[in-house]
Short mmCIF file of C-alpha atoms in Angstrom, two decimals:
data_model
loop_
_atom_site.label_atom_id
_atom_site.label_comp_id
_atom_site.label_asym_id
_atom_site.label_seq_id
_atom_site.Cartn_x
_atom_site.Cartn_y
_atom_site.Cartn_z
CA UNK A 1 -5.29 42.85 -97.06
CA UNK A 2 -4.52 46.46 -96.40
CA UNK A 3 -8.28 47.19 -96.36
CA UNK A 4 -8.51 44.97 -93.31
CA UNK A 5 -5.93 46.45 -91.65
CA UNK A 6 -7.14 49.59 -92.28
CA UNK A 7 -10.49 48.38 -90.89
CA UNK A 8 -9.26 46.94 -88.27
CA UNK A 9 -7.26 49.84 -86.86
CA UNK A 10 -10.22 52.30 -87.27
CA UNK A 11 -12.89 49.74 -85.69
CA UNK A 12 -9.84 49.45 -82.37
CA UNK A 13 -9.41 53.68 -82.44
CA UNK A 14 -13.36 54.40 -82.67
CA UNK A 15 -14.03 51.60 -79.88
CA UNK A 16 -11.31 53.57 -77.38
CA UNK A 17 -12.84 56.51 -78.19
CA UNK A 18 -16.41 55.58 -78.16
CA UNK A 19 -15.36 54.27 -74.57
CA UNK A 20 -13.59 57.95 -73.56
CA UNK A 21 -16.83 59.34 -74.43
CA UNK A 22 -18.95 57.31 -71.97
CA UNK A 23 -15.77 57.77 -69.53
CA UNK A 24 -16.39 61.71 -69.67
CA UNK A 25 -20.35 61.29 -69.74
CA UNK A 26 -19.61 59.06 -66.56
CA UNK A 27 -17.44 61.85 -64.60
CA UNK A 28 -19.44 65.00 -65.73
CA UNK A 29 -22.49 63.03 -64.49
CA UNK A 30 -21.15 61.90 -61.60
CA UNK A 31 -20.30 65.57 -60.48
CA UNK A 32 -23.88 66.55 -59.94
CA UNK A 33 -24.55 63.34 -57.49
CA UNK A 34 -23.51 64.35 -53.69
CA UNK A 35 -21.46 61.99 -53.06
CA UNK A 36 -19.23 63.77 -50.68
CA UNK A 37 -15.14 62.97 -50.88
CA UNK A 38 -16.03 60.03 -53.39
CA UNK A 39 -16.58 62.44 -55.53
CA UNK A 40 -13.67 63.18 -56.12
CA UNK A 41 -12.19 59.56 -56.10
CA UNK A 42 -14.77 59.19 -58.59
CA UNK A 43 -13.61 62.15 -61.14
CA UNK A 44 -9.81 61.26 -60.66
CA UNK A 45 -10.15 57.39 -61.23
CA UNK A 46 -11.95 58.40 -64.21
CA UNK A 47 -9.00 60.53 -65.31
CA UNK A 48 -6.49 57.98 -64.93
CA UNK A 49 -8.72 55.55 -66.50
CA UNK A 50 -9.20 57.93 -69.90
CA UNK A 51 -5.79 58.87 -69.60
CA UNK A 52 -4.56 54.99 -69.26
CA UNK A 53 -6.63 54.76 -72.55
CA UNK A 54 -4.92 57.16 -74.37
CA UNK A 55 -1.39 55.82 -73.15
CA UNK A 56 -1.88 52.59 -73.73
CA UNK A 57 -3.48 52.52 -77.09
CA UNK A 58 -3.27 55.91 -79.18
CA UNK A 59 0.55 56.19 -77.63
CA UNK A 60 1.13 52.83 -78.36
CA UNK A 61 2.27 51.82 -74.45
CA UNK A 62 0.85 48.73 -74.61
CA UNK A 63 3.04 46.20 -77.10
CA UNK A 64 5.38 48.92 -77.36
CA UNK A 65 9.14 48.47 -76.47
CA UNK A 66 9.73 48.47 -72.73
CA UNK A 67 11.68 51.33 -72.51
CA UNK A 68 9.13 53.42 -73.31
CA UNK A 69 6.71 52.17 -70.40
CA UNK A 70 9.96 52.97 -68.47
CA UNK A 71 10.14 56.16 -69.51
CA UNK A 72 6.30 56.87 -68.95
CA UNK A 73 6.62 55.00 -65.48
CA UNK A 74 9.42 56.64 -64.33
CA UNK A 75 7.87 60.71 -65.11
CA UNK A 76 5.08 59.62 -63.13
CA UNK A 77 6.65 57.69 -60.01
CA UNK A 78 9.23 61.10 -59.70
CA UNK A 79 5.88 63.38 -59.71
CA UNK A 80 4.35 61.45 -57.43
CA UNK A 81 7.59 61.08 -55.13
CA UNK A 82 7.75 64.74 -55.28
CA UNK A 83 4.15 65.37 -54.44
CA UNK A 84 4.22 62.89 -51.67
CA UNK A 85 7.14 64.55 -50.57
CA UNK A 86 6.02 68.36 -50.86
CA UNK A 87 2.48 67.70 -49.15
CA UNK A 88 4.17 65.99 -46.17
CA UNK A 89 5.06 69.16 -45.14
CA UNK A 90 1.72 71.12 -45.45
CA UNK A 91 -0.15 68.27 -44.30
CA UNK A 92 1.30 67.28 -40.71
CA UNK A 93 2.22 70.77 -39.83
CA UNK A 94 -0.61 72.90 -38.03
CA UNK A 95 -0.76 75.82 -39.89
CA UNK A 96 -1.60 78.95 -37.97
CA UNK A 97 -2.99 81.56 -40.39
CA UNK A 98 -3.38 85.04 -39.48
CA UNK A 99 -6.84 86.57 -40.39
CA UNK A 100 -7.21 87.76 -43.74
CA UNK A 101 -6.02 91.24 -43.97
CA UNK A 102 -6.95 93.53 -47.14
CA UNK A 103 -4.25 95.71 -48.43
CA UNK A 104 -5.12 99.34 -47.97
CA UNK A 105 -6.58 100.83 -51.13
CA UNK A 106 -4.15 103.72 -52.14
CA UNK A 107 -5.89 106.30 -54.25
CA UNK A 108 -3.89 106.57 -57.34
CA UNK A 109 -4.89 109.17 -60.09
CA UNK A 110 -8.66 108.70 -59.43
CA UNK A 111 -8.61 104.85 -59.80
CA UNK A 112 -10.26 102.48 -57.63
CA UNK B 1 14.52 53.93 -96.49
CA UNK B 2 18.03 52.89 -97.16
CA UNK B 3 20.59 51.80 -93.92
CA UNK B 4 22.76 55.45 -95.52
CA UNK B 5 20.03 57.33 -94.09
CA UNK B 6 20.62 55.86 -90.44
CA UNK B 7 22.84 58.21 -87.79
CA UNK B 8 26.10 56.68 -87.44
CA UNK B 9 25.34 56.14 -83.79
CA UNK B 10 22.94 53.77 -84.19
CA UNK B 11 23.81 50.18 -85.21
CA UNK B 12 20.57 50.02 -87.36
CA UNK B 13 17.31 51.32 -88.48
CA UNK B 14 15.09 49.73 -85.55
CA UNK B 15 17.59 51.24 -82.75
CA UNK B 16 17.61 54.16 -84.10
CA UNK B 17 13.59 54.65 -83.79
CA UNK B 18 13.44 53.37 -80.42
CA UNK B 19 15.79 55.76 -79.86
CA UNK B 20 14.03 59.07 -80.91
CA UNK B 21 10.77 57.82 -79.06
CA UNK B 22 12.40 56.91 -76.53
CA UNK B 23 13.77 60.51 -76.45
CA UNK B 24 10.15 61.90 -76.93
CA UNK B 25 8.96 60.10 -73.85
CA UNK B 26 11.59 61.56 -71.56
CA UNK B 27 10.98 64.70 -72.87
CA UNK B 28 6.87 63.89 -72.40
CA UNK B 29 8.05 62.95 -68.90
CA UNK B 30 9.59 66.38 -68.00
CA UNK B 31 6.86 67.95 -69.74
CA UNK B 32 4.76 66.01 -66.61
CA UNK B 33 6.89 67.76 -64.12
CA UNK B 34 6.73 70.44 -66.00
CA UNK B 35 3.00 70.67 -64.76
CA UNK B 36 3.59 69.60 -61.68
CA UNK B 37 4.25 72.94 -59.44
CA UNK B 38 0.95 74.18 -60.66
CA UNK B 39 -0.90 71.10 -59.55
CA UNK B 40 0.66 70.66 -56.64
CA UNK B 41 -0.32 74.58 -55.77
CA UNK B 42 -3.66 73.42 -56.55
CA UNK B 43 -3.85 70.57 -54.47
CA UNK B 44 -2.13 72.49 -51.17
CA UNK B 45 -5.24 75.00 -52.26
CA UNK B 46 -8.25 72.37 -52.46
CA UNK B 47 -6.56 70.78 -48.87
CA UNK B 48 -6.59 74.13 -47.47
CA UNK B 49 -9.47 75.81 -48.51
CA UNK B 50 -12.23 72.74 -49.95
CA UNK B 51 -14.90 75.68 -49.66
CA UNK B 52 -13.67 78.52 -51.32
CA UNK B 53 -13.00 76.04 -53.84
CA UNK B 54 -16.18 74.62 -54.39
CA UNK B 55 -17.08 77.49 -54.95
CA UNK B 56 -14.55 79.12 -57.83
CA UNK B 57 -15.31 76.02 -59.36
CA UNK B 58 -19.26 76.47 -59.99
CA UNK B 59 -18.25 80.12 -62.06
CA UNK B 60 -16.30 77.89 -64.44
CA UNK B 61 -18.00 76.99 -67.73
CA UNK B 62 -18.88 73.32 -67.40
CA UNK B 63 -20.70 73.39 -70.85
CA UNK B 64 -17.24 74.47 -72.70
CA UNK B 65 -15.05 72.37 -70.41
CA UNK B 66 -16.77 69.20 -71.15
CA UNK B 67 -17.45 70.14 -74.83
CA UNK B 68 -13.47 70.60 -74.81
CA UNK B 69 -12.85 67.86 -73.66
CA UNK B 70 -15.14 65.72 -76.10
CA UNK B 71 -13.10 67.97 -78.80
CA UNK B 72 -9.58 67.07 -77.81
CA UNK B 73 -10.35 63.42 -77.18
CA UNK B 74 -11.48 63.58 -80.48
CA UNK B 75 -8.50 65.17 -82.25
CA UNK B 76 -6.36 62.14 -80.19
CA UNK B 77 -8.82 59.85 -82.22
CA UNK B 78 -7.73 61.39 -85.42
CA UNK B 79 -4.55 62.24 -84.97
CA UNK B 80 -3.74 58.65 -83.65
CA UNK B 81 -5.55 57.41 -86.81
CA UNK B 82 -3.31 59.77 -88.79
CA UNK B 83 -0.20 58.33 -87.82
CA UNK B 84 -1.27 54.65 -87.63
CA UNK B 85 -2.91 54.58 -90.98
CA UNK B 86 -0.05 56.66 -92.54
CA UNK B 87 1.76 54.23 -94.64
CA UNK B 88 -1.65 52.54 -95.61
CA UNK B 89 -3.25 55.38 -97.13
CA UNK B 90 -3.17 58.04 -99.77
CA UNK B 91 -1.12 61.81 -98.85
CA UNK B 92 -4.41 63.47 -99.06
CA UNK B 93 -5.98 61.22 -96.21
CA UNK B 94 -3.43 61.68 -94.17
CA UNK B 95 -3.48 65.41 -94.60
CA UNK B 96 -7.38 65.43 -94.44
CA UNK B 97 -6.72 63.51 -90.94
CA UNK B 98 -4.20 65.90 -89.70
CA UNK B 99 -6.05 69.03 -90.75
CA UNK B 100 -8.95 67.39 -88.93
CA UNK B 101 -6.37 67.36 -85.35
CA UNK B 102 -5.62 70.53 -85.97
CA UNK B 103 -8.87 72.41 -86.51
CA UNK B 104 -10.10 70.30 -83.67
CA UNK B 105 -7.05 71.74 -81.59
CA UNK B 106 -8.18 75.28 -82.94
CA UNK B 107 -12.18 75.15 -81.87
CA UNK B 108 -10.90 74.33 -78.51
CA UNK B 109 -8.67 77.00 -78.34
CA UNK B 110 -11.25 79.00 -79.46
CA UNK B 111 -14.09 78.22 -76.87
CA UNK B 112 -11.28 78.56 -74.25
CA UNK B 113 -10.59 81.91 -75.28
CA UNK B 114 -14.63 82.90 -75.47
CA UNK B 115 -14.48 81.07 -71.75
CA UNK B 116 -11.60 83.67 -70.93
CA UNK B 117 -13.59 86.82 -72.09
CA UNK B 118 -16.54 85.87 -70.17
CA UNK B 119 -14.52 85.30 -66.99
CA UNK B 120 -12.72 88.44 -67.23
CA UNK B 121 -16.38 90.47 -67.68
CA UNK B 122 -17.16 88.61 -64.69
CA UNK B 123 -14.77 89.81 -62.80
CA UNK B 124 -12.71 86.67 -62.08
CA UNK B 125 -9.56 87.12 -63.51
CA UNK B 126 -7.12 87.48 -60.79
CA UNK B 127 -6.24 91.01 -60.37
CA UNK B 128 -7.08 94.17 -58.51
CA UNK B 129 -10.40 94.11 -59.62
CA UNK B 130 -10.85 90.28 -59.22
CA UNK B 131 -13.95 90.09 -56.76
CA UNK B 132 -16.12 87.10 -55.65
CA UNK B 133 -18.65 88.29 -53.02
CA UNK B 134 -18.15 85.58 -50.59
CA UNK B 135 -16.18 85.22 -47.60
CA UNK B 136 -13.81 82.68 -49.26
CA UNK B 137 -12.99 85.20 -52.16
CA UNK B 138 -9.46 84.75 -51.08
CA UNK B 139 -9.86 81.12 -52.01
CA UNK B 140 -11.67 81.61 -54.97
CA UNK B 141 -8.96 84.00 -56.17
CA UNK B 142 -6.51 81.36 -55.95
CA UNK B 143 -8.39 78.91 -57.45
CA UNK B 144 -8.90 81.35 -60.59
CA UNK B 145 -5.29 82.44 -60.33
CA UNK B 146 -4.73 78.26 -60.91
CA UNK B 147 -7.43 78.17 -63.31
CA UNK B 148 -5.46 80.60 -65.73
CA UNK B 149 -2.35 79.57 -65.35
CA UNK B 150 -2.79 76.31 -65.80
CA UNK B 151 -5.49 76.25 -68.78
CA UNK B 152 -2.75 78.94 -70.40
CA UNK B 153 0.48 76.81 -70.40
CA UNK B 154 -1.89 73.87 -71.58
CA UNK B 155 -2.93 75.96 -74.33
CA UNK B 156 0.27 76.96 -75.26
CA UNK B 157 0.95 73.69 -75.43
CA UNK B 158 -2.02 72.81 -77.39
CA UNK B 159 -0.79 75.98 -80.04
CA UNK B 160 2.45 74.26 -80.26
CA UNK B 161 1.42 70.79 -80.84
CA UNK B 162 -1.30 73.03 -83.92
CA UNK B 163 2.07 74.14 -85.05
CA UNK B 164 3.40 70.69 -85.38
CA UNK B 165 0.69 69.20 -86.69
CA UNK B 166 0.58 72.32 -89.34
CA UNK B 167 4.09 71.06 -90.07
CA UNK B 168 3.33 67.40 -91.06
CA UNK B 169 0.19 68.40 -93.16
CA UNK B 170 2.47 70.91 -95.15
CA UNK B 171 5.37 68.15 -95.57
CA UNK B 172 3.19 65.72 -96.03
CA UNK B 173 4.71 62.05 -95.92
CA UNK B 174 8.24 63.48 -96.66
CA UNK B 175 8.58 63.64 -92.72
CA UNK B 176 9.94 60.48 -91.43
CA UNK B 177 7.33 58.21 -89.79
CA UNK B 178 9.59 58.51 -86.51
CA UNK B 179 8.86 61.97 -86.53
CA UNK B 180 5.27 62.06 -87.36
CA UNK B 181 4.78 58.98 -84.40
CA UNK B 182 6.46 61.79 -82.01
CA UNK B 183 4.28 64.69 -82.71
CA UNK B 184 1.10 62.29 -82.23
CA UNK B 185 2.98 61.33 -78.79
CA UNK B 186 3.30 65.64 -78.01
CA UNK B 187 -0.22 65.74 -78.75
CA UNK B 188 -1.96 62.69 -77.08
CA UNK B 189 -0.05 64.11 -74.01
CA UNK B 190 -1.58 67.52 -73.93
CA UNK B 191 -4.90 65.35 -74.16
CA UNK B 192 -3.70 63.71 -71.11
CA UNK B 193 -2.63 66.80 -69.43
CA UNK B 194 -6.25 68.31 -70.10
CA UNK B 195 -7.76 64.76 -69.30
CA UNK B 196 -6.82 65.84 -65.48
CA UNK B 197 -7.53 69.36 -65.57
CA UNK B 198 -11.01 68.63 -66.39
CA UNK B 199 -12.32 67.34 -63.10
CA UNK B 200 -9.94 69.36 -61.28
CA UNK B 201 -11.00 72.74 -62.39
CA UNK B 202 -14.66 72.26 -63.29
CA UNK B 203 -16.38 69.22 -61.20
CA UNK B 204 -15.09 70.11 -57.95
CA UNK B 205 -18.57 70.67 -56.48
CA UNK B 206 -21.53 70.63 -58.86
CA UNK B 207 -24.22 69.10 -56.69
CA UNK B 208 -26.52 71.15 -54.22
#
C-alpha cells in the first residue's frame, strides 16, 4: 500500500518536472526566434506557467486549504496593484531627458 | 503526536498546521514584495531603454542561466519529494533527498559565482570601471546594476533556504512535519523567484 503511494507521488513529481523541463527548453528556444514583442509574451507566459506548476503542485496550492490560495492570491494582486500603480506614472508622463552627461574624471593619486 | 504538544491557542492539531502555513505563505507573500522594487526598476528600465537592454542582456551567460535553472527546478523536484514522501520512508532517504536539495542549491550558487567572476573581468560590474562600448552603455549599466542586485538577494535567499535545508538533514525527522512542509514552501519560492528572473535577465534579445 505504501509502495503505491510512494509510486504514485514520485510518478506525479517526475511528470511536473519532466514538463518544467520542456517549459524551459520551450522559452530558451523561443528566445533565439525574432519574434519581436511576442517574445517576450512568450518568455513571461512561460514563467507563470512553470511557476503555476510549482505552486500548484510541489507547494501543494491546488487541494490545499483555501486560505493558503488566499494568501498566495492576495501577495500577488498587491504587487501587481502596486506595479500598475507605480508605472502609471512613468508611462503617461513625457519624460524629457537631458543628454547624457559624463562626470568629469578627477585625477586622484594616479588612478583612472 | 499527542493533543499536549498542541499551542494552547489552537483548538486542535489540524488548526494549528493551517495555521503555521498559513503564516509561511504571508511571509512568502512579503517575501514577493520584497522583490518587487527591483523588478519594478527593471521594468521602468526595459520601457525606457528596450535597446540598451537588449543589449546587457546578450553579455549574460545564457549557458549557466539555463543550466541554473534546470538545477533549481530540480532541487524543487527533490525537495518536494523530500517532504511528501517523509512519513513513508526511511530517515536516511529523507536525508539522502534533502542533501540532494541542498547540493543542488550549492552547484547553482557555485556557477553563479563563476558567472560573477567572469562578468567582473569583463568589465560589467557596475562601477567606475564598468564600460560597455556602445552608445547605450548607460542602459547597459543599469541593466547590470539590476542584474547583480537582483541575482544577489536571490542568492542570499537561495544560501538561506541551504541553511534550512542543512537544518532538517541534521535533525532529521525530529523536526515537525509542519516545519519541514514550510522550509520546502521557502524553497519552492526562491525557485519561483528565479523562475522569472530567467527570461528577464538572460532572453531579452537573443535573436539576430
Amino acid at each position: 500500500m505504501v509502495d503505491n503511494a510512494i509510486a504514485h507521488i514520485m510518478r506525479n513529481y517526475c511528470a511536473v518536472w519532466l514538463a518544467l523541463l520542456i517549459l524551459l527548453g520551450l522559452s530558451a528556444g523561443s528566445a533565439y526566434l525574432a519574434l519581436g514583442t511576442f517574445n517576450l509574451v512568450a518568455s513571461l507566459t512561460i514563467a507563470a506557467i512553470k511557476a503555476g506548476l510549482v505552486a500548484m503542485i510541489f507547494m501543494r496550492l491546488r487541494g490545499g486549504h483555501a486560505l493558503f490560495r488566499a494568501a498566495a492570491g492576495l501577495g500577488l494582486f498587491t504587487a501587481i496593484l502596486l506595479f500598475a500603480l507605480s508605472s502609471a506614472d512613468f508611462l503617461v508622463t513625457k519624460i524629457h531627458r537631458a543628454p547624457w552627461e559624463s562626470p568629469e574624471r578627477v585625477e586622484v593619486n594616479g588612478s583612472n | 503526536m499527542t493533543s499536549s504538544s498542541v499551542s494552547k491557542h489552537f483548538s486542535s492539531e489540524p488548526v494549528a498546521s493551517v495555521a503555521a502555513h498559513f503564516g509561511m505563505w504571508v511571509f512568502i507573500a512579503t517575501e514577493l514584495l520584497f522583490f518587487s522594487p527591483l523588478l519594478l526598476g527593471y521594468y521602468y528600465g526595459r520601457v525606457a531603454f528596450p535597446e540598451g537592454f537588449a543589449q546587457a542582456s546578450r553579455h549574460t551567460d545564457v549557458i549557466i542561466g539555463t543550466l541554473n535553472t534546470a538545477i533549481l527546478l530540480t532541487s524543487s523536484l527533490v525537495m518536494a519529494l523530500a517532504v511528501e514522501l517523509r512519513r513513508s520512508v526511511s530517515v536516511r532517504t529523507y536525508r539522502t533527498l534533502l542533501i540532494l536539495t541542498a547540493l543542488l542549491g550549492l552547484a547553482f550558487l557555485a556557477l553563479k559565482g563563476f558567472e560573477y567572476a567572469t562578468e567582473w573581468r569583463e568589465g560589467l560590474f557596475p562601477n567606475r570601471h564598468f564600460h560597455f562600448a556602445t552608445p547605450h552603455e548607460h542602459a547597459a549599466q543599469l541593466f547590470f546594476f539590476l542584474y547583480f542586485a537582483m541575482t544577489a538577494i536571490h542568492g542570499l535567499h537561495l544560501l538561506i533556504g541551504i541553511g534550512l535545508v542543512s537544518f532538517l538533514v541534521v535533525r532529521g525527522k525530529s523536526v515537525s512535519r509542519d516545519t519541514a512542509i514550510n522550509i520546502g514552501l521557502y524553497w519552492h519560492f526562491v525557485d519561483i523567484v528565479w523562475i522569472f528572473l530567467y527570461p528577464l535577465l538572460y532572453l531579452v534579445s537573443r535573436h539576430g
